[in-house]
PDB file of N, CA and C in Angstrom:
ATOM      1  N   HIS R 199     -20.453   9.214 -22.791  1.00  0.00           N
ATOM      2  CA  HIS R 199     -20.999   9.012 -20.742  1.00  0.00           C
ATOM      3  C   HIS R 199     -21.395   7.232 -20.688  1.00  0.00           C
ATOM      4  N   GLU R 200     -21.670   6.703 -21.762  1.00  0.00           N
ATOM      5  CA  GLU R 200     -21.874   5.579 -21.711  1.00  0.00           C
ATOM      6  C   GLU R 200     -20.737   4.609 -21.596  1.00  0.00           C
ATOM      7  N   ARG R 201     -18.896   5.139 -21.597  1.00  0.00           N
ATOM      8  CA  ARG R 201     -18.676   4.587 -21.996  1.00  0.00           C
ATOM      9  C   ARG R 201     -18.212   3.956 -20.375  1.00  0.00           C
ATOM     10  N   ILE R 202     -18.253   5.639 -19.662  1.00  0.00           N
ATOM     11  CA  ILE R 202     -18.290   5.504 -18.764  1.00  0.00           C
ATOM     12  C   ILE R 202     -18.836   4.773 -17.418  1.00  0.00           C
ATOM     13  N   ALA R 203     -20.018   4.263 -17.387  1.00  0.00           N
ATOM     14  CA  ALA R 203     -20.914   3.833 -16.657  1.00  0.00           C
ATOM     15  C   ALA R 203     -20.670   2.508 -17.132  1.00  0.00           C
ATOM     16  N   ILE R 204     -20.305   1.789 -18.977  1.00  0.00           N
ATOM     17  CA  ILE R 204     -19.816   0.578 -18.713  1.00  0.00           C
ATOM     18  C   ILE R 204     -18.599   0.301 -17.953  1.00  0.00           C
ATOM     19  N   PHE R 205     -17.614   1.139 -17.666  1.00  0.00           N
ATOM     20  CA  PHE R 205     -16.164   0.848 -16.658  1.00  0.00           C
ATOM     21  C   PHE R 205     -16.692   1.013 -15.441  1.00  0.00           C
ATOM     22  N   ALA R 206     -17.655   2.292 -15.010  1.00  0.00           N
ATOM     23  CA  ALA R 206     -17.823   2.151 -13.860  1.00  0.00           C
ATOM     24  C   ALA R 206     -19.028   1.111 -13.574  1.00  0.00           C
ATOM     25  N   GLU R 207     -19.418   0.344 -14.333  1.00  0.00           N
ATOM     26  CA  GLU R 207     -19.908  -1.164 -14.364  1.00  0.00           C
ATOM     27  C   GLU R 207     -18.989  -2.205 -13.604  1.00  0.00           C
ATOM     28  N   HIS R 208     -18.391  -1.800 -14.182  1.00  0.00           N
ATOM     29  CA  HIS R 208     -16.572  -3.267 -14.691  1.00  0.00           C
ATOM     30  C   HIS R 208     -16.416  -2.904 -12.795  1.00  0.00           C
ATOM     31  N   ILE R 209     -15.947  -1.540 -12.634  1.00  0.00           N
ATOM     32  CA  ILE R 209     -15.228  -1.657 -11.092  1.00  0.00           C
ATOM     33  C   ILE R 209     -16.205  -2.020  -9.993  1.00  0.00           C
ATOM     34  N   ALA R 210     -17.169  -1.819 -10.131  1.00  0.00           N
ATOM     35  CA  ALA R 210     -18.124  -2.224  -9.570  1.00  0.00           C
ATOM     36  C   ALA R 210     -18.196  -3.706  -9.666  1.00  0.00           C
ATOM     37  N   LYS R 211     -18.289  -4.121 -10.083  1.00  0.00           N
ATOM     38  CA  LYS R 211     -18.115  -5.755 -10.460  1.00  0.00           C
ATOM     39  C   LYS R 211     -16.476  -6.395 -10.256  1.00  0.00           C
ATOM     40  N   MET R 212     -15.770  -5.717  -9.982  1.00  0.00           N
ATOM     41  CA  MET R 212     -14.377  -5.891  -9.562  1.00  0.00           C
ATOM     42  C   MET R 212     -14.330  -5.948  -8.355  1.00  0.00           C
ATOM     43  N   GLY R 213     -14.820  -5.078  -7.345  1.00  0.00           N
ATOM     44  CA  GLY R 213     -15.130  -4.512  -6.252  1.00  0.00           C
ATOM     45  C   GLY R 213     -15.663  -5.146  -5.166  1.00  0.00           C
ATOM     46  N   THR R 214     -16.905  -6.051  -6.172  1.00  0.00           N
ATOM     47  CA  THR R 214     -17.962  -7.445  -5.526  1.00  0.00           C
ATOM     48  C   THR R 214     -17.406  -8.628  -5.285  1.00  0.00           C
ATOM     49  N   ALA R 215     -16.674  -8.383  -6.327  1.00  0.00           N
ATOM     50  CA  ALA R 215     -15.747  -9.974  -6.803  1.00  0.00           C
ATOM     51  C   ALA R 215     -14.553 -10.098  -6.072  1.00  0.00           C
ATOM     52  N   LEU R 216     -14.308  -8.981  -5.572  1.00  0.00           N
ATOM     53  CA  LEU R 216     -12.662  -8.514  -4.461  1.00  0.00           C
ATOM     54  C   LEU R 216     -13.116  -9.448  -3.193  1.00  0.00           C
ATOM     55  N   GLY R 217     -14.526  -8.496  -2.731  1.00  0.00           N
ATOM     56  CA  GLY R 217     -14.927  -8.178  -1.507  1.00  0.00           C
ATOM     57  C   GLY R 217     -15.347  -9.909  -0.855  1.00  0.00           C
ATOM     58  N   ARG R 218     -15.804 -11.016  -1.964  1.00  0.00           N
ATOM     59  CA  ARG R 218     -16.182 -12.724  -2.050  1.00  0.00           C
ATOM     60  C   ARG R 218     -15.006 -13.307  -2.075  1.00  0.00           C
ATOM     61  N   THR R 219     -14.191 -12.610  -2.040  1.00  0.00           N
ATOM     62  CA  THR R 219     -12.962 -13.999  -2.670  1.00  0.00           C
ATOM     63  C   THR R 219     -12.087 -12.892  -0.966  1.00  0.00           C
ATOM     64  N   VAL R 220     -12.018 -11.826  -0.319  1.00  0.00           N
ATOM     65  CA  VAL R 220     -11.458 -11.691   1.092  1.00  0.00           C
ATOM     66  C   VAL R 220     -12.378 -12.742   1.943  1.00  0.00           C
ATOM     67  N   GLU R 221     -13.789 -12.956   1.908  1.00  0.00           N
ATOM     68  CA  GLU R 221     -14.267 -13.507   2.830  1.00  0.00           C
ATOM     69  C   GLU R 221     -14.061 -14.831   2.346  1.00  0.00           C
ATOM     70  N   ALA R 222     -13.689 -15.621   0.844  1.00  0.00           N
ATOM     71  CA  ALA R 222     -13.727 -16.776   1.648  1.00  0.00           C
ATOM     72  C   ALA R 222     -12.414 -17.178   1.704  1.00  0.00           C
ATOM     73  N   PHE R 223     -11.383 -16.191   1.911  1.00  0.00           N
ATOM     74  CA  PHE R 223      -9.493 -16.758   2.223  1.00  0.00           C
ATOM     75  C   PHE R 223      -9.827 -16.498   3.300  1.00  0.00           C
ATOM     76  N   ASN R 224     -10.847 -15.611   4.213  1.00  0.00           N
ATOM     77  CA  ASN R 224     -10.478 -15.468   5.154  1.00  0.00           C
ATOM     78  C   ASN R 224     -11.191 -16.289   5.771  1.00  0.00           C
ATOM     79  N   GLY R 225     -11.870 -16.666   5.893  1.00  0.00           N
ATOM     80  CA  GLY R 225     -13.238 -18.129   6.045  1.00  0.00           C
ATOM     81  C   GLY R 225     -11.823 -19.551   6.142  1.00  0.00           C
ATOM     82  N   ALA R 226     -10.965 -19.780   4.499  1.00  0.00           N
ATOM     83  CA  ALA R 226     -10.276 -20.863   4.597  1.00  0.00           C
ATOM     84  C   ALA R 226      -9.125 -20.946   5.943  1.00  0.00           C
ATOM     85  N   ALA R 227      -9.068 -18.871   5.672  1.00  0.00           N
ATOM     86  CA  ALA R 227      -7.857 -18.732   6.861  1.00  0.00           C
ATOM     87  C   ALA R 227      -7.885 -19.325   8.347  1.00  0.00           C
ATOM     88  N   GLY R 228      -9.181 -19.257   9.027  1.00  0.00           N
ATOM     89  CA  GLY R 228     -10.050 -19.067   9.851  1.00  0.00           C
ATOM     90  C   GLY R 228      -9.825 -20.668   9.720  1.00  0.00           C
ATOM     91  N   ALA R 229     -10.795 -21.903   9.077  1.00  0.00           N
ATOM     92  CA  ALA R 229     -10.561 -23.343   8.684  1.00  0.00           C
ATOM     93  C   ALA R 229      -9.165 -23.651   9.094  1.00  0.00           C
ATOM     94  N   PHE R 230      -7.950 -23.431   8.694  1.00  0.00           N
ATOM     95  CA  PHE R 230      -6.546 -23.707   8.356  1.00  0.00           C
ATOM     96  C   PHE R 230      -6.003 -23.598  10.006  1.00  0.00           C
ATOM     97  N   GLU R 231      -6.167 -22.508  10.270  1.00  0.00           N
ATOM     98  CA  GLU R 231      -6.457 -22.272  12.130  1.00  0.00           C
ATOM     99  C   GLU R 231      -6.813 -23.004  13.236  1.00  0.00           C
ATOM    100  N   THR R 232      -7.552 -23.412  13.139  1.00  0.00           N
ATOM    101  CA  THR R 232      -8.883 -23.842  14.080  1.00  0.00           C
ATOM    102  C   THR R 232      -8.616 -25.388  13.650  1.00  0.00           C
ATOM    103  N   ARG R 233      -8.576 -25.960  12.304  1.00  0.00           N
ATOM    104  CA  ARG R 233      -8.721 -27.540  11.933  1.00  0.00           C
ATOM    105  C   ARG R 233      -7.619 -28.275  11.824  1.00  0.00           C
ATOM    106  N   VAL R 234      -6.386 -27.102  10.982  1.00  0.00           N
ATOM    107  CA  VAL R 234      -5.487 -28.160  10.333  1.00  0.00           C
ATOM    108  C   VAL R 234      -3.914 -27.729  11.111  1.00  0.00           C
ATOM    109  N   LEU R 235      -3.846 -26.459  11.568  1.00  0.00           N
ATOM    110  CA  LEU R 235      -2.958 -26.503  12.749  1.00  0.00           C
ATOM    111  C   LEU R 235      -2.972 -27.421  14.294  1.00  0.00           C
ATOM    112  N   PRO R 236      -3.692 -27.323  14.238  1.00  0.00           N
ATOM    113  CA  PRO R 236      -4.109 -27.964  15.331  1.00  0.00           C
ATOM    114  C   PRO R 236      -3.873 -29.632  15.253  1.00  0.00           C
ATOM    115  N   THR R 237      -4.295 -30.222  14.155  1.00  0.00           N
ATOM    116  CA  THR R 237      -3.334 -31.464  14.338  1.00  0.00           C
ATOM    117  C   THR R 237      -2.497 -31.489  13.156  1.00  0.00           C
ATOM    118  N   ALA R 238      -1.529 -30.656  12.662  1.00  0.00           N
ATOM    119  CA  ALA R 238      -0.150 -30.800  12.082  1.00  0.00           C
ATOM    120  C   ALA R 238       0.108 -30.844  13.808  1.00  0.00           C
ATOM    121  N   ARG R 239      -0.025 -29.577  13.987  1.00  0.00           N
ATOM    122  CA  ARG R 239       0.747 -29.357  15.462  1.00  0.00           C
ATOM    123  C   ARG R 239       1.055 -30.653  16.552  1.00  0.00           C
ATOM    124  N   ARG R 240       0.406 -31.873  16.330  1.00  0.00           N
ATOM    125  CA  ARG R 240      -0.151 -32.735  17.385  1.00  0.00           C
ATOM    126  C   ARG R 240       0.859 -34.100  15.983  1.00  0.00           C
ATOM    127  N   LEU R 241       0.544 -33.662  15.316  1.00  0.00           N
ATOM    128  CA  LEU R 241       1.756 -34.750  14.714  1.00  0.00           C
ATOM    129  C   LEU R 241       3.431 -34.663  14.584  1.00  0.00           C
ATOM    130  N   GLU R 242       3.711 -33.378  14.773  1.00  0.00           N
ATOM    131  CA  GLU R 242       4.963 -32.802  14.855  1.00  0.00           C
ATOM    132  C   GLU R 242       5.220 -33.194  16.847  1.00  0.00           C
ATOM    133  N   ASP R 243       4.213 -33.243  17.703  1.00  0.00           N
ATOM    134  CA  ASP R 243       4.277 -33.615  18.993  1.00  0.00           C
ATOM    135  C   ASP R 243       4.980 -34.953  18.232  1.00  0.00           C
ATOM    136  N   LEU R 244       4.149 -36.093  17.699  1.00  0.00           N
ATOM    137  CA  LEU R 244       4.487 -37.514  17.887  1.00  0.00           C
ATOM    138  C   LEU R 244       5.457 -38.066  16.934  1.00  0.00           C
ATOM    139  N   GLY R 245       6.430 -36.910  16.564  1.00  0.00           N
ATOM    140  CA  GLY R 245       7.547 -36.870  16.274  1.00  0.00           C
ATOM    141  C   GLY R 245       7.734 -36.675  14.453  1.00  0.00           C
ATOM    142  N   ALA R 246       6.249 -36.141  13.654  1.00  0.00           N
ATOM    143  CA  ALA R 246       6.459 -36.507  12.291  1.00  0.00           C
ATOM    144  C   ALA R 246       6.680 -35.082  11.483  1.00  0.00           C
ATOM    145  N   ALA R 247       7.187 -34.301  11.728  1.00  0.00           N
ATOM    146  CA  ALA R 247       7.707 -32.774  11.461  1.00  0.00           C
ATOM    147  C   ALA R 247       8.004 -33.189  10.339  1.00  0.00           C
ATOM    148  N   GLY R 248       7.812 -31.933   9.323  1.00  0.00           N
ATOM    149  CA  GLY R 248       8.112 -31.903   8.641  1.00  0.00           C
ATOM    150  C   GLY R 248       9.543 -31.294   8.167  1.00  0.00           C
ATOM    151  N   LYS R 249       9.934 -30.658   6.853  1.00  0.00           N
ATOM    152  CA  LYS R 249      11.019 -30.275   6.781  1.00  0.00           C
ATOM    153  C   LYS R 249      10.978 -28.466   6.983  1.00  0.00           C
ATOM    154  N   LYS R 250       9.550 -28.355   6.260  1.00  0.00           N
ATOM    155  CA  LYS R 250       9.224 -27.095   6.397  1.00  0.00           C
ATOM    156  C   LYS R 250       8.433 -26.431   7.615  1.00  0.00           C
ATOM    157  N   PRO R 251       9.087 -24.987   8.631  1.00  0.00           N
ATOM    158  CA  PRO R 251       8.333 -24.395   9.839  1.00  0.00           C
ATOM    159  C   PRO R 251       6.621 -24.381   9.004  1.00  0.00           C
ATOM    160  N   MET R 252       6.161 -24.760   9.888  1.00  0.00           N
ATOM    161  CA  MET R 252       4.322 -23.876   9.251  1.00  0.00           C
ATOM    162  C   MET R 252       4.647 -22.708  10.342  1.00  0.00           C
ATOM    163  N   SER R 253       3.994 -21.962   9.238  1.00  0.00           N
ATOM    164  CA  SER R 253       3.586 -20.660   9.468  1.00  0.00           C
ATOM    165  C   SER R 253       2.519 -19.764   9.509  1.00  0.00           C
ATOM    166  N   ASP R 254       1.393 -19.392  10.048  1.00  0.00           N
ATOM    167  CA  ASP R 254       0.123 -18.965  10.483  1.00  0.00           C
ATOM    168  C   ASP R 254      -0.145 -17.839   9.044  1.00  0.00           C
ATOM    169  N   VAL R 255      -1.333 -18.335   8.724  1.00  0.00           N
ATOM    170  CA  VAL R 255      -2.116 -17.803   7.939  1.00  0.00           C
ATOM    171  C   VAL R 255      -2.855 -16.077   8.413  1.00  0.00           C
ATOM    172  N   ALA R 256      -2.194 -15.202   8.109  1.00  0.00           N
ATOM    173  CA  ALA R 256      -3.093 -14.271   8.425  1.00  0.00           C
ATOM    174  C   ALA R 256      -4.250 -13.310   7.988  1.00  0.00           C
ATOM    175  N   PRO R 257      -5.440 -12.779   8.726  1.00  0.00           N
ATOM    176  CA  PRO R 257      -6.492 -12.578   7.099  1.00  0.00           C
ATOM    177  C   PRO R 257      -6.225 -11.811   6.881  1.00  0.00           C
ATOM    178  N   ILE R 258      -7.101 -11.237   6.345  1.00  0.00           N
ATOM    179  CA  ILE R 258      -6.916 -10.223   5.408  1.00  0.00           C
ATOM    180  C   ILE R 258      -8.295  -8.997   5.990  1.00  0.00           C
ATOM    181  N   ASN R 259      -8.100  -8.141   6.026  1.00  0.00           N
ATOM    182  CA  ASN R 259      -8.483  -6.731   6.506  1.00  0.00           C
ATOM    183  C   ASN R 259      -8.690  -6.022   6.883  1.00  0.00           C
ATOM    184  N   THR R 260      -8.641  -5.391   5.065  1.00  0.00           N
ATOM    185  CA  THR R 260      -8.670  -4.680   3.549  1.00  0.00           C
ATOM    186  C   THR R 260      -9.671  -4.845   2.820  1.00  0.00           C
ATOM    187  N   ARG R 261     -10.414  -3.965   2.490  1.00  0.00           N
ATOM    188  CA  ARG R 261     -11.196  -3.957   1.763  1.00  0.00           C
ATOM    189  C   ARG R 261     -11.558  -3.763   0.478  1.00  0.00           C
ATOM    190  N   PRO R 262     -12.022  -3.613  -0.347  1.00  0.00           N
ATOM    191  CA  PRO R 262     -12.457  -2.687  -1.878  1.00  0.00           C
ATOM    192  C   PRO R 262     -12.761  -1.401  -1.724  1.00  0.00           C
ATOM    193  N   ARG R 263     -12.880  -0.377  -1.570  1.00  0.00           N
ATOM    194  CA  ARG R 263     -13.194   0.731  -1.447  1.00  0.00           C
ATOM    195  C   ARG R 263     -14.251   1.367  -2.257  1.00  0.00           C
ATOM    196  N   PRO R 264     -15.330   1.789  -1.971  1.00  0.00           N
ATOM    197  CA  PRO R 264     -16.376   1.690  -3.193  1.00  0.00           C
ATOM    198  C   PRO R 264     -16.071   2.997  -4.207  1.00  0.00           C
ATOM    199  N   LEU R 265     -16.236   2.960  -5.242  1.00  0.00           N
ATOM    200  CA  LEU R 265     -16.164   4.447  -5.696  1.00  0.00           C
ATOM    201  C   LEU R 265     -16.651   5.409  -5.723  1.00  0.00           C
ATOM    202  N   LEU R 266     -16.281   6.750  -4.947  1.00  0.00           N
ATOM    203  CA  LEU R 266     -17.194   7.951  -5.057  1.00  0.00           C
ATOM    204  C   LEU R 266     -17.040   9.264  -5.684  1.00  0.00           C
ATOM    205  N   SER R 267     -16.195   8.925  -6.743  1.00  0.00           N
ATOM    206  CA  SER R 267     -15.484  10.275  -7.410  1.00  0.00           C
ATOM    207  C   SER R 267     -17.451  10.655  -7.850  1.00  0.00           C
ATOM    208  N   PRO R 268     -17.264  12.288  -8.613  1.00  0.00           N
ATOM    209  CA  PRO R 268     -18.906  13.102  -8.896  1.00  0.00           C
ATOM    210  C   PRO R 268     -19.056  11.914 -10.237  1.00  0.00           C
ATOM    211  N   VAL R 269     -18.266  11.543 -10.904  1.00  0.00           N
ATOM    212  CA  VAL R 269     -18.806  10.903 -11.952  1.00  0.00           C
ATOM    213  C   VAL R 269     -19.574  10.136 -11.360  1.00  0.00           C
ATOM    214  N   THR R 270     -19.654   8.719 -10.414  1.00  0.00           N
ATOM    215  CA  THR R 270     -20.130   8.012 -10.529  1.00  0.00           C
ATOM    216  C   THR R 270     -21.344   8.553  -9.626  1.00  0.00           C
ATOM    217  N   ASP R 271     -20.830   9.481  -8.718  1.00  0.00           N
ATOM    218  CA  ASP R 271     -22.397  10.111  -7.867  1.00  0.00           C
ATOM    219  C   ASP R 271     -23.280   9.788  -9.044  1.00  0.00           C
ATOM    220  N   ASP R 272     -23.525  11.094 -10.062  1.00  0.00           N
ATOM    221  CA  ASP R 272     -24.383  11.082 -11.388  1.00  0.00           C
ATOM    222  C   ASP R 272     -24.937   9.587 -12.118  1.00  0.00           C
ATOM    223  N   LEU R 273     -24.068   8.267 -12.223  1.00  0.00           N
ATOM    224  CA  LEU R 273     -24.157   7.169 -11.976  1.00  0.00           C
ATOM    225  C   LEU R 273     -24.791   5.930 -11.550  1.00  0.00           C
ATOM    226  N   ASP R 274     -25.344   6.668 -10.096  1.00  0.00           N
ATOM    227  CA  ASP R 274     -26.685   6.194  -9.190  1.00  0.00           C
ATOM    228  C   ASP R 274     -27.203   5.543  -9.917  1.00  0.00           C
ATOM    229  N   ALA R 275     -28.015   6.359 -10.023  1.00  0.00           N
ATOM    230  CA  ALA R 275     -29.234   6.571 -11.240  1.00  0.00           C
ATOM    231  C   ALA R 275     -28.888   5.053 -12.166  1.00  0.00           C
ATOM    232  N   TYR R 276     -27.831   5.060 -12.615  1.00  0.00           N
ATOM    233  CA  TYR R 276     -28.090   3.536 -13.435  1.00  0.00           C
ATOM    234  C   TYR R 276     -27.755   2.817 -13.083  1.00  0.00           C
ATOM    235  N   VAL R 277     -26.378   2.570 -11.925  1.00  0.00           N
ATOM    236  CA  VAL R 277     -26.200   1.478 -11.702  1.00  0.00           C
ATOM    237  C   VAL R 277     -26.727   0.880 -10.276  1.00  0.00           C
ATOM    238  N   ASP R 278     -26.353  -1.083 -10.559  1.00  0.00           N
ATOM    239  CA  ASP R 278     -27.425  -1.527  -8.844  1.00  0.00           C
ATOM    240  C   ASP R 278     -26.304  -1.541  -8.545  1.00  0.00           C
ATOM    241  N   ARG R 279     -25.886  -1.453  -7.781  1.00  0.00           N
ATOM    242  CA  ARG R 279     -24.722  -1.074  -6.878  1.00  0.00           C
ATOM    243  C   ARG R 279     -24.937  -2.078  -6.007  1.00  0.00           C
ATOM    244  N   GLY R 280     -25.804  -3.433  -5.151  1.00  0.00           N
ATOM    245  CA  GLY R 280     -25.760  -4.843  -5.193  1.00  0.00           C
ATOM    246  C   GLY R 280     -25.564  -5.583  -5.903  1.00  0.00           C
ATOM    247  N   LYS R 281     -25.685  -5.580  -7.383  1.00  0.00           N
ATOM    248  CA  LYS R 281     -25.280  -6.546  -8.121  1.00  0.00           C
ATOM    249  C   LYS R 281     -24.512  -6.028  -9.312  1.00  0.00           C
ATOM    250  N   GLY R 282     -24.040  -4.979  -9.424  1.00  0.00           N
ATOM    251  CA  GLY R 282     -22.770  -4.988  -9.826  1.00  0.00           C
ATOM    252  C   GLY R 282     -22.859  -4.332 -11.545  1.00  0.00           C
ATOM    253  N   THR R 283     -25.049  -4.208 -12.164  1.00  0.00           N
ATOM    254  CA  THR R 283     -24.710  -3.596 -13.380  1.00  0.00           C
ATOM    255  C   THR R 283     -25.739  -3.075 -13.316  1.00  0.00           C
ATOM    256  N   LEU R 284     -25.618  -2.487 -14.741  1.00  0.00           N
ATOM    257  CA  LEU R 284     -26.365  -1.360 -15.341  1.00  0.00           C
ATOM    258  C   LEU R 284     -27.516  -1.818 -15.271  1.00  0.00           C
ATOM    259  N   SER R 285     -28.196  -0.243 -14.631  1.00  0.00           N
ATOM    260  CA  SER R 285     -30.348  -0.507 -15.045  1.00  0.00           C
ATOM    261  C   SER R 285     -30.247   0.266 -15.700  1.00  0.00           C
ATOM    262  N   SER R 286     -32.065   0.156 -16.280  1.00  0.00           N
ATOM    263  CA  SER R 286     -32.467   1.568 -17.701  1.00  0.00           C
ATOM    264  C   SER R 286     -32.919   2.209 -16.326  1.00  0.00           C
ATOM    265  N   VAL R 287     -33.126   3.158 -16.213  1.00  0.00           N
ATOM    266  CA  VAL R 287     -33.351   4.709 -15.185  1.00  0.00           C
ATOM    267  C   VAL R 287     -34.105   5.807 -16.776  1.00  0.00           C
TER     268      VAL R 287
END
């Protein structure tokens, strides 16, 4: 049972990290679209176009899904979902 709890802890940590990564990516994609691309387009209009065409960066709309199996339901008493760590009960 301890091995499963430790594995569930690792999965919870990965899910949290993936969620933060998606948030950071979407923030960077938004800044790219609102700050970088308009400047690049103005440079193109002034004749300073590069060889590669500019492309948009699409945000990621998928989030990691939580563990919902019966095994993890039993572990809810042990896993602190907010921190992705095990707690002693």
